[in-house]
Amino acid sequence: MVYNIFLPETSFFTLHLPIFAENLETGMSLRNVKSLLIAAFSLVIVFFCIPAIAQHEVADSAATEVHAGTEHHEAKEGDFEPGKVIMEHIMDNHDFHIADVNGHPISLPLPIIVYSPQKGISVFMSSKFEHGHASYQGYKLEEGVIKAVNEDGSIDETTKVYDFSLTRNVTQMFLSLIVLVVLLLGVAKKYQQQGAKVAPSGFQNAVEPVIIFIRDEVGKSNLGHKYEKYMPYLLTVFFFILIGNIFGLIPGSANVTGNIAFTTVLGVISFVVIILSTNKHFWAHVFNFPGVPVPVKIILLFVELLGIFTKPFALIIRLFANMVAGHMIITCLVMMIFIFAKLSIGAGIGFAPVSMAFTVFIYVIEVLVAFIQAFIFTNLTAVFIAQAFEGEHEHAEAHH
Amino acid sequence: MQLLTPALGLIFWTFLAFAIVFLILKKFAWKPILAALKERETGIADAIASAEKVKAEIASLKSENEALLTKAREERAILIKEAKEQSDKMIADAKEKAKAEYDRIVADAQAAIAQQKNAALTEVKNQVGALVIEVSEKILRRELANKAEQESYINQLAEVVKLN
């Protein structure tokens, strides 16, 4: 079981590299310094693949040992499964899990909102589930998923359950967005009060260069004279992702931007924006590729149609994989202390400084990644929008 | 697999949150901020343009001033030269006039002196005539009284006349 959980993680490490390589290749407005930083980061990831893979073996043996040792008295006390802990950190949850003390989880209950056609809407706190041990109002928490149960407590697969709960990710997203909106409205108020002639001060000074950077490097350089129309969307996407990334870096917080649902929504929105920006030229290009014979035109039709969907899909996967990988590396590094401690306490204590040094290093890089990924998502969206209405450069860019 | 399957609830809430945040920020944050930034930038561009303009104006004004100054200098030199010439002429004129006046005065004085001299001479001549007449009268009267005495007297007178 532990092995199965670890397997996707290994694939993420390999997935991580081509994504960055692509970023490098796309590098439209990435300056040399940035490319260098990304290259350095990629190199670091390569280095980390080795200890990480080595760690899997250790983790496996440790886990099997633990399993063998605890087989008879079940998962009652201190059943240490690093894979489960890591996945719990990466994934969404119905309560804000803080720590386990003597096997009893300490967590903040969050509101559950469930709808099923048979039972209607039910709203209650997640503490009613008692961490999956109890059923409430005909629902039960099974491996992090809410399932309908019959009277006798068996799971009822026939009832469809629509889960709109304010999960860990949702609450954290709301919190971060409230902070974002309050901060930005404060800045906007300052602009309105002081007028344009006064030099910026305070937090205004921190936000203004970022806004100007997005406007000039993302908006103007990609979209040309049409940039003003897209600025509110591009700025919102950038700050939406950035604040999510930054809040995700707070120790113990949820991994919002590294959740596929979050990135899917942003990807779908940018897909809609891209499609709405298309012009006649773009579609003519897709359905009737100029200057090639008819059989090639048919092949290119599929290629171009596929291209329309791969663009937002790449955005979704890139952000998701980058954020998940960052969180995984950090949790893995911390977990290694406990894995070594399982072998012998001395090994655990001895490894702690090494692990902490790596963790701090990766953490600092993750701060960088938080900004870079927000920028890349915004920039690529702008590039795709520009392709949709420019037409002339479409062919050259689409096959990248 | 749960990692790769997007959860419905999170999709719903994320979309809702994005929509609300987008609308709020668009209206209350991006609009004023972008407007202010644009205003500032155009303001700066205008200020630079007007500064350039003023600079060019100042440069042209400066060259104009310089031309004016050289012209003024030339004029001054001419004026000074003219003034000098005039003053020299005036001095020369005055000298000439003074000399003429002096000459005239001297001539007048000489004429007056000559006149006075003539008058004095005439008076002296008159007096000498009167004296001669008086002496002649006295002589004539004595002659009539005594012949000898008359003679001595005549001699005496002659002697006096000689002495004179």
Tab-separated table of N, CA, C and O in Angstrom, chain A residues 28-138:
chain	number	residue	atom	x	y	z
A	28	MET	N	9.764	33.333	-23.574
A	28	MET	CA	9.571	34.519	-24.388
A	28	MET	C	10.128	35.743	-23.684
A	28	MET	O	11.007	36.423	-24.164
A	29	SER	N	9.593	35.981	-22.504
A	29	SER	CA	10.049	37.190	-21.820
A	29	SER	C	10.877	36.824	-20.589
A	29	SER	O	11.173	37.661	-19.766
A	30	LEU	N	11.230	35.550	-20.459
A	30	LEU	CA	12.081	35.169	-19.330
A	30	LEU	C	13.477	35.689	-19.607
A	30	LEU	O	14.089	35.340	-20.610
A	31	ARG	N	13.947	36.477	-18.734
A	31	ARG	CA	15.269	37.043	-18.921
A	31	ARG	C	16.323	35.966	-18.623
A	31	ARG	O	16.016	34.894	-18.098
A	32	ASN	N	17.553	36.294	-18.968
A	32	ASN	CA	18.639	35.338	-18.770
A	32	ASN	C	18.738	34.876	-17.330
A	32	ASN	O	18.938	33.703	-17.040
A	33	VAL	N	18.586	35.824	-16.426
A	33	VAL	CA	18.716	35.505	-14.999
A	33	VAL	C	17.683	34.476	-14.601
A	33	VAL	O	17.979	33.495	-13.912
A	34	LYS	N	16.473	34.692	-15.081
A	34	LYS	CA	15.384	33.791	-14.716
A	34	LYS	C	15.655	32.402	-15.273
A	34	LYS	O	15.468	31.404	-14.592
A	35	SER	N	16.107	32.368	-16.529
A	35	SER	CA	16.406	31.082	-17.142
A	35	SER	C	17.462	30.361	-16.320
A	35	SER	O	17.367	29.163	-16.060
A	36	LEU	N	18.433	31.121	-15.878
A	36	LEU	CA	19.514	30.562	-15.081
A	36	LEU	C	18.965	29.983	-13.787
A	36	LEU	O	19.314	28.861	-13.380
A	37	LEU	N	18.076	30.742	-13.142
A	37	LEU	CA	17.486	30.289	-11.883
A	37	LEU	C	16.716	28.994	-12.099
A	37	LEU	O	16.815	28.052	-11.308
A	38	ILE	N	15.959	28.957	-13.190
A	38	ILE	CA	15.165	27.756	-13.461
A	38	ILE	C	16.088	26.591	-13.753
A	38	ILE	O	15.868	25.470	-13.283
A	39	ALA	N	17.156	26.876	-14.502
A	39	ALA	CA	18.109	25.817	-14.807
A	39	ALA	C	18.712	25.272	-13.514
A	39	ALA	O	18.821	24.060	-13.314
A	40	ALA	N	19.056	26.206	-12.621
A	40	ALA	CA	19.632	25.815	-11.334
A	40	ALA	C	18.630	24.978	-10.557
A	40	ALA	O	18.977	23.944	-9.959
A	41	PHE	N	17.390	25.398	-10.609
A	41	PHE	CA	16.339	24.692	-9.897
A	41	PHE	C	16.178	23.282	-10.460
A	41	PHE	O	16.104	22.301	-9.722
A	42	SER	N	16.176	23.186	-11.780
A	42	SER	CA	16.040	21.882	-12.427
A	42	SER	C	17.178	20.968	-11.998
A	42	SER	O	16.978	19.791	-11.695
A	43	LEU	N	18.382	21.538	-11.951
A	43	LEU	CA	19.557	20.782	-11.543
A	43	LEU	C	19.383	20.257	-10.127
A	43	LEU	O	19.671	19.094	-9.824
A	44	VAL	N	18.868	21.136	-9.284
A	44	VAL	CA	18.637	20.755	-7.888
A	44	VAL	C	17.649	19.599	-7.820
A	44	VAL	O	17.832	18.639	-7.072
A	45	ILE	N	16.620	19.674	-8.653
A	45	ILE	CA	15.611	18.613	-8.667
A	45	ILE	C	16.256	17.294	-9.065
A	45	ILE	O	15.980	16.244	-8.488
A	46	VAL	N	17.161	17.354	-10.064
A	46	VAL	CA	17.857	16.145	-10.501
A	46	VAL	C	18.607	15.552	-9.313
A	46	VAL	O	18.553	14.347	-9.056
A	47	PHE	N	19.285	16.420	-8.579
A	47	PHE	CA	20.020	15.963	-7.409
A	47	PHE	C	19.090	15.306	-6.405
A	47	PHE	O	19.425	14.318	-5.785
A	48	PHE	N	17.917	15.895	-6.298
A	48	PHE	CA	17.009	15.403	-5.265
A	48	PHE	C	16.328	14.117	-5.670
A	48	PHE	O	15.820	13.403	-4.826
A	49	CYS	N	16.309	13.848	-6.974
A	49	CYS	CA	15.722	12.591	-7.414
A	49	CYS	C	16.477	11.432	-6.799
A	49	CYS	O	15.888	10.416	-6.428
A	50	ILE	N	17.772	11.568	-6.703
A	50	ILE	CA	18.605	10.447	-6.241
A	50	ILE	C	18.302	10.115	-4.767
A	50	ILE	O	17.902	8.990	-4.473
A	51	PRO	N	18.422	11.108	-3.868
A	51	PRO	CA	18.065	10.759	-2.475
A	51	PRO	C	16.609	10.355	-2.346
A	51	PRO	O	16.280	9.492	-1.526
A	52	ALA	N	15.739	10.966	-3.178
A	52	ALA	CA	14.324	10.665	-3.052
A	52	ALA	C	14.042	9.221	-3.439
A	52	ALA	O	13.289	8.515	-2.762
A	53	ILE	N	14.703	8.770	-4.522
A	53	ILE	CA	14.481	7.387	-4.954
A	53	ILE	C	15.088	6.436	-3.921
A	53	ILE	O	14.488	5.425	-3.555
A	54	ALA	N	16.280	6.826	-3.467
A	54	ALA	CA	16.926	6.008	-2.450
A	54	ALA	C	16.025	5.927	-1.224
A	54	ALA	O	15.894	4.868	-0.589
A	55	GLN	N	15.384	7.035	-0.949
A	55	GLN	CA	14.529	7.104	0.228
A	55	GLN	C	13.343	6.168	0.098
A	55	GLN	O	12.909	5.580	1.059
A	56	HIS	N	12.850	6.012	-1.133
A	56	HIS	CA	11.701	5.120	-1.337
A	56	HIS	C	12.012	3.722	-0.867
A	56	HIS	O	11.209	3.094	-0.192
A	57	GLU	N	13.228	3.284	-1.227
A	57	GLU	CA	13.604	1.931	-0.817
A	57	GLU	C	13.618	1.833	0.694
A	57	GLU	O	13.071	0.893	1.287
A	58	VAL	N	14.227	2.846	1.294
A	58	VAL	CA	14.295	2.863	2.765
A	58	VAL	C	12.885	2.875	3.321
A	58	VAL	O	12.556	2.112	4.230
A	59	ALA	N	12.054	3.754	2.727
A	59	ALA	CA	10.696	3.892	3.218
A	59	ALA	C	9.949	2.568	3.104
A	59	ALA	O	9.227	2.167	4.015
A	60	ASP	N	10.188	1.901	1.972
A	60	ASP	CA	9.518	0.619	1.761
A	60	ASP	C	9.893	-0.368	2.852
A	60	ASP	O	9.024	-0.964	3.489
A	61	SER	N	11.219	-0.489	3.032
A	61	SER	CA	11.659	-1.476	4.014
A	61	SER	C	11.164	-1.079	5.397
A	61	SER	O	10.695	-1.920	6.170
A	62	ALA	N	11.231	0.236	5.655
A	62	ALA	CA	10.781	0.702	6.971
A	62	ALA	C	9.292	0.412	7.143
A	62	ALA	O	8.862	-0.085	8.195
A	63	ALA	N	8.565	0.706	6.079
A	63	ALA	CA	7.126	0.542	6.170
A	63	ALA	C	6.759	-0.934	6.341
A	63	ALA	O	5.898	-1.269	7.153
A	64	THR	N	7.447	-1.788	5.562
A	64	THR	CA	7.125	-3.211	5.690
A	64	THR	C	7.471	-3.698	7.080
A	64	THR	O	6.718	-4.485	7.680
A	65	GLU	N	8.590	-3.192	7.587
A	65	GLU	CA	8.979	-3.565	8.950
A	65	GLU	C	7.891	-3.143	9.930
A	65	GLU	O	7.455	-3.925	10.772
A	66	VAL	N	7.491	-1.865	9.766
A	66	VAL	CA	6.474	-1.331	10.659
A	66	VAL	C	5.210	-2.179	10.548
A	66	VAL	O	4.601	-2.561	11.544
A	67	HIS	N	4.888	-2.490	9.293
A	67	HIS	CA	3.672	-3.273	9.055
A	67	HIS	C	3.765	-4.631	9.735
A	67	HIS	O	2.833	-5.066	10.406
A	68	ALA	N	4.937	-5.258	9.530
A	68	ALA	CA	5.122	-6.582	10.111
A	68	ALA	C	5.004	-6.518	11.633
A	68	ALA	O	4.401	-7.379	12.263
A	69	GLY	N	5.583	-5.435	12.162
A	69	GLY	CA	5.598	-5.304	13.615
A	69	GLY	C	4.216	-5.020	14.185
A	69	GLY	O	3.888	-5.488	15.287
A	70	THR	N	3.425	-4.289	13.475
A	70	THR	CA	2.158	-3.830	14.051
A	70	THR	C	0.953	-4.607	13.525
A	70	THR	O	-0.178	-4.226	13.792
A	71	GLU	N	1.268	-5.675	12.819
A	71	GLU	CA	0.175	-6.426	12.180
A	71	GLU	C	-0.895	-6.853	13.181
A	71	GLU	O	-2.085	-6.670	12.921
A	72	HIS	N	-0.470	-7.396	14.323
A	72	HIS	CA	-1.469	-7.963	15.242
A	72	HIS	C	-2.276	-6.908	15.987
A	72	HIS	O	-3.460	-7.080	16.170
A	73	HIS	N	-1.633	-5.801	16.432
A	73	HIS	CA	-2.489	-4.838	17.145
A	73	HIS	C	-2.971	-3.680	16.250
A	73	HIS	O	-3.116	-2.554	16.679
A	74	GLU	N	-3.170	-3.978	15.006
A	74	GLU	CA	-3.835	-3.079	14.045
A	74	GLU	C	-3.270	-1.656	14.032
A	74	GLU	O	-2.135	-1.412	14.450
A	75	ALA	N	-4.024	-0.721	13.526
A	75	ALA	CA	-3.551	0.666	13.391
A	75	ALA	C	-3.913	1.486	14.621
A	75	ALA	O	-4.358	2.625	14.513
A	76	LYS	N	-3.739	0.879	15.789
A	76	LYS	CA	-4.193	1.599	16.989
A	76	LYS	C	-3.253	2.724	17.387
A	76	LYS	O	-3.657	3.860	17.547
A	77	GLU	N	-1.958	2.387	17.506
A	77	GLU	CA	-1.050	3.407	18.046
A	77	GLU	C	0.209	3.505	17.197
A	77	GLU	O	0.806	2.504	16.853
A	78	GLY	N	0.556	4.769	16.869
A	78	GLY	CA	1.831	5.070	16.227
A	78	GLY	C	2.099	4.272	14.968
A	78	GLY	O	3.247	3.982	14.657
A	79	ASP	N	1.066	3.918	14.253
A	79	ASP	CA	1.278	3.212	12.996
A	79	ASP	C	1.816	4.213	11.981
A	79	ASP	O	1.058	4.952	11.369
A	80	PHE	N	3.139	4.237	11.819
A	80	PHE	CA	3.768	5.294	11.030
A	80	PHE	C	3.791	4.929	9.553
A	80	PHE	O	4.483	3.988	9.154
A	81	GLU	N	3.033	5.671	8.754
A	81	GLU	CA	3.041	5.456	7.315
A	81	GLU	C	3.361	6.772	6.634
A	81	GLU	O	2.483	7.617	6.455
A	82	PRO	N	4.637	6.968	6.265
A	82	PRO	CA	5.026	8.274	5.693
A	82	PRO	C	4.233	8.609	4.438
A	82	PRO	O	3.860	9.758	4.233
A	83	GLY	N	3.978	7.608	3.618
A	83	GLY	CA	3.231	7.857	2.378
A	83	GLY	C	1.869	8.425	2.668
A	83	GLY	O	1.425	9.394	2.033
A	84	LYS	N	1.213	7.868	3.657
A	84	LYS	CA	-0.126	8.316	4.006
A	84	LYS	C	-0.082	9.761	4.525
A	84	LYS	O	-0.936	10.586	4.164
A	85	VAL	N	0.942	10.039	5.337
A	85	VAL	CA	1.071	11.399	5.887
A	85	VAL	C	1.288	12.402	4.759
A	85	VAL	O	0.664	13.474	4.733
A	86	ILE	N	2.163	12.013	3.819
A	86	ILE	CA	2.467	12.930	2.716
A	86	ILE	C	1.211	13.174	1.882
A	86	ILE	O	0.872	14.317	1.574
A	87	MET	N	0.518	12.074	1.551
A	87	MET	CA	-0.681	12.234	0.732
A	87	MET	C	-1.735	13.049	1.475
A	87	MET	O	-2.427	13.864	0.883
A	88	GLU	N	-1.826	12.835	2.765
A	88	GLU	CA	-2.778	13.597	3.566
A	88	GLU	C	-2.452	15.086	3.484
A	88	GLU	O	-3.347	15.923	3.435
A	89	HIS	N	-1.155	15.386	3.443
A	89	HIS	CA	-0.756	16.794	3.349
A	89	HIS	C	-1.097	17.360	1.973
A	89	HIS	O	-1.573	18.481	1.855
A	90	ILE	N	-0.821	16.573	0.941
A	90	ILE	CA	-1.017	17.049	-0.431
A	90	ILE	C	-2.504	17.184	-0.751
A	90	ILE	O	-2.931	18.107	-1.433
A	91	MET	N	-3.279	16.221	-0.249
A	91	MET	CA	-4.683	16.143	-0.649
A	91	MET	C	-5.574	17.092	0.159
A	91	MET	O	-5.175	17.635	1.168
A	92	ASP	N	-6.800	17.168	-0.336
A	92	ASP	CA	-7.816	17.943	0.374
A	92	ASP	C	-8.325	17.118	1.562
A	92	ASP	O	-8.150	15.909	1.614
A	93	ASN	N	-8.968	17.785	2.504
A	93	ASN	CA	-9.479	17.091	3.680
A	93	ASN	C	-10.720	17.790	4.186
A	93	ASN	O	-10.902	18.975	3.939
A	94	HIS	N	-11.518	17.043	4.941
A	94	HIS	CA	-12.742	17.650	5.456
A	94	HIS	C	-12.544	18.323	6.808
A	94	HIS	O	-13.475	18.868	7.366
A	95	ASP	N	-11.342	18.197	7.350
A	95	ASP	CA	-11.043	18.973	8.563
A	95	ASP	C	-9.586	19.445	8.479
A	95	ASP	O	-8.792	18.942	7.700
A	96	PHE	N	-9.273	20.468	9.272
A	96	PHE	CA	-7.926	21.016	9.264
A	96	PHE	C	-7.084	20.248	10.258
A	96	PHE	O	-7.077	20.538	11.440
A	97	HIS	N	-6.378	19.224	9.757
A	97	HIS	CA	-5.605	18.338	10.616
A	97	HIS	C	-4.323	19.038	11.056
A	97	HIS	O	-3.560	19.513	10.223
A	98	ILE	N	-4.106	19.102	12.354
A	98	ILE	CA	-2.914	19.790	12.861
A	98	ILE	C	-1.848	18.782	13.281
A	98	ILE	O	-0.721	18.827	12.811
A	99	ALA	N	-2.207	17.853	14.156
A	99	ALA	CA	-1.217	16.876	14.609
A	99	ALA	C	-1.931	15.676	15.217
A	99	ALA	O	-3.132	15.717	15.486
A	100	ASP	N	-1.152	14.603	15.412
A	100	ASP	CA	-1.664	13.430	16.114
A	100	ASP	C	-0.976	13.346	17.464
A	100	ASP	O	0.254	13.438	17.529
A	101	VAL	N	-1.764	13.210	18.513
A	101	VAL	CA	-1.159	13.004	19.834
A	101	VAL	C	-1.658	11.660	20.355
A	101	VAL	O	-2.863	11.465	20.531
A	102	ASN	N	-0.710	10.723	20.543
A	102	ASN	CA	-1.031	9.373	21.001
A	102	ASN	C	-2.110	8.726	20.119
A	102	ASN	O	-3.033	8.091	20.611
A	103	GLY	N	-1.992	8.961	18.835
A	103	GLY	CA	-2.940	8.340	17.914
A	103	GLY	C	-4.246	9.075	17.778
A	103	GLY	O	-5.070	8.714	16.953
A	104	HIS	N	-4.467	10.092	18.632
A	104	HIS	CA	-5.697	10.859	18.497
A	104	HIS	C	-5.430	12.122	17.698
A	104	HIS	O	-4.616	12.950	18.088
A	105	PRO	N	-6.107	12.265	16.591
A	105	PRO	CA	-5.853	13.454	15.769
A	105	PRO	C	-6.406	14.729	16.416
A	105	PRO	O	-7.507	14.719	16.973
A	106	ILE	N	-5.608	15.786	16.355
A	106	ILE	CA	-6.082	17.115	16.773
A	106	ILE	C	-6.382	17.872	15.492
A	106	ILE	O	-5.491	18.066	14.655
A	107	SER	N	-7.625	18.236	15.326
A	107	SER	CA	-7.956	18.934	14.083
A	107	SER	C	-9.103	19.905	14.279
A	107	SER	O	-9.882	19.807	15.222
A	108	LEU	N	-9.150	20.846	13.344
A	108	LEU	CA	-10.191	21.873	13.342
A	108	LEU	C	-11.346	21.363	12.479
A	108	LEU	O	-11.144	21.117	11.298
A	109	PRO	N	-12.534	21.200	13.030
A	109	PRO	CA	-13.628	20.732	12.190
A	109	PRO	C	-14.070	21.820	11.205
A	109	PRO	O	-14.013	23.008	11.518
A	110	LEU	N	-14.486	21.384	10.019
A	110	LEU	CA	-14.932	22.331	8.995
A	110	LEU	C	-16.357	21.971	8.577
A	110	LEU	O	-16.773	20.818	8.720
A	111	PRO	N	-17.097	22.929	8.051
A	111	PRO	CA	-18.482	22.620	7.687
A	111	PRO	C	-18.583	21.674	6.487
A	111	PRO	O	-17.810	21.776	5.540
A	112	ILE	N	-19.530	20.740	6.603
A	112	ILE	CA	-19.800	19.785	5.510
A	112	ILE	C	-21.114	20.217	4.853
A	112	ILE	O	-22.104	20.467	5.549
A	113	ILE	N	-21.097	20.347	3.540
A	113	ILE	CA	-22.324	20.648	2.798
A	113	ILE	C	-22.468	19.538	1.755
A	113	ILE	O	-21.642	19.430	0.848
A	114	VAL	N	-23.456	18.693	1.936
A	114	VAL	CA	-23.635	17.574	1.013
A	114	VAL	C	-25.028	17.630	0.407
A	114	VAL	O	-26.000	18.003	1.073
A	115	TYR	N	-25.095	17.249	-0.856
A	115	TYR	CA	-26.393	17.180	-1.515
A	115	TYR	C	-26.508	15.822	-2.200
A	115	TYR	O	-25.579	15.356	-2.852
A	116	SER	N	-27.636	15.198	-1.997
A	116	SER	CA	-27.932	14.007	-2.798
A	116	SER	C	-29.407	14.078	-3.193
A	116	SER	O	-30.221	14.610	-2.439
A	117	PRO	N	-29.717	13.611	-4.385
A	117	PRO	CA	-31.104	13.742	-4.874
A	117	PRO	C	-32.121	13.138	-3.905
A	117	PRO	O	-33.227	13.661	-3.773
A	118	GLN	N	-31.708	12.031	-3.225
A	118	GLN	CA	-32.659	11.362	-2.333
A	118	GLN	C	-32.833	12.118	-1.021
A	118	GLN	O	-33.935	12.257	-0.510
A	119	LYS	N	-31.700	12.608	-0.482
A	119	LYS	CA	-31.737	13.153	0.884
A	119	LYS	C	-31.770	14.676	0.939
A	119	LYS	O	-31.946	15.251	2.004
A	120	GLY	N	-31.554	15.313	-0.197
A	120	GLY	CA	-31.541	16.771	-0.199
A	120	GLY	C	-30.228	17.310	0.354
A	120	GLY	O	-29.211	16.622	0.353
A	121	ILE	N	-30.271	18.551	0.847
A	121	ILE	CA	-29.046	19.202	1.322
A	121	ILE	C	-28.875	18.942	2.819
A	121	ILE	O	-29.829	19.086	3.593
A	122	SER	N	-27.689	18.555	3.204
A	122	SER	CA	-27.373	18.413	4.624
A	122	SER	C	-26.167	19.275	4.950
A	122	SER	O	-25.193	19.292	4.200
A	123	VAL	N	-26.269	20.014	6.058
A	123	VAL	CA	-25.162	20.866	6.483
A	123	VAL	C	-24.854	20.552	7.942
A	123	VAL	O	-25.743	20.610	8.788
A	124	PHE	N	-23.609	20.179	8.217
A	124	PHE	CA	-23.180	19.919	9.603
A	124	PHE	C	-21.659	20.022	9.663
A	124	PHE	O	-20.990	20.150	8.631
A	125	MET	N	-21.110	19.974	10.875
A	125	MET	CA	-19.662	20.091	11.024
A	125	MET	C	-19.001	18.732	10.819
A	125	MET	O	-19.594	17.675	11.117
A	126	SER	N	-17.755	18.759	10.346
A	126	SER	CA	-17.071	17.511	10.032
A	126	SER	C	-16.728	16.715	11.294
A	126	SER	O	-16.428	15.532	11.218
A	127	SER	N	-16.793	17.385	12.457
A	127	SER	CA	-16.487	16.662	13.702
A	127	SER	C	-17.507	15.557	13.974
A	127	SER	O	-17.229	14.611	14.717
A	128	LYS	N	-18.695	15.664	13.357
A	128	LYS	CA	-19.743	14.654	13.542
A	128	LYS	C	-19.311	13.294	12.997
A	128	LYS	O	-19.786	12.259	13.421
A	129	PHE	N	-18.391	13.295	12.025
A	129	PHE	CA	-17.929	12.032	11.445
A	129	PHE	C	-16.940	11.307	12.354
A	129	PHE	O	-16.672	10.132	12.157
A	130	GLU	N	-16.394	12.023	13.304
A	130	GLU	CA	-15.360	11.479	14.210
A	130	GLU	C	-14.249	10.819	13.405
A	130	GLU	O	-13.864	9.679	13.652
A	131	HIS	N	-13.720	11.549	12.430
A	131	HIS	CA	-12.607	11.104	11.587
A	131	HIS	C	-12.892	9.780	10.921
A	131	HIS	O	-12.046	8.884	10.888
A	132	GLY	N	-14.092	9.649	10.397
A	132	GLY	CA	-14.430	8.466	9.623
A	132	GLY	C	-14.939	7.309	10.461
A	132	GLY	O	-15.270	6.253	9.938
A	133	HIS	N	-15.013	7.479	11.788
A	133	HIS	CA	-15.448	6.375	12.640
A	133	HIS	C	-16.968	6.317	12.778
A	133	HIS	O	-17.517	5.282	13.105
A	134	ALA	N	-17.642	7.468	12.551
A	134	ALA	CA	-19.091	7.482	12.770
A	134	ALA	C	-19.806	7.969	11.519
A	134	ALA	O	-19.240	8.699	10.706
A	135	SER	N	-21.052	7.560	11.376
A	135	SER	CA	-21.860	8.083	10.284
A	135	SER	C	-22.857	9.081	10.862
A	135	SER	O	-23.252	8.998	12.028
A	136	TYR	N	-23.230	10.072	10.035
A	136	TYR	CA	-24.109	11.128	10.510
A	136	TYR	C	-25.051	11.516	9.388
A	136	TYR	O	-24.615	11.737	8.248
A	137	GLN	N	-26.313	11.597	9.718
A	137	GLN	CA	-27.358	11.943	8.744
A	137	GLN	C	-27.277	11.090	7.476
A	137	GLN	O	-27.514	11.570	6.367
A	138	GLY	N	-26.884	9.856	7.662
A	138	GLY	CA	-26.839	8.945	6.523
A	138	GLY	C	-25.611	9.087	5.654
A	138	GLY	O	-25.607	8.626	4.513
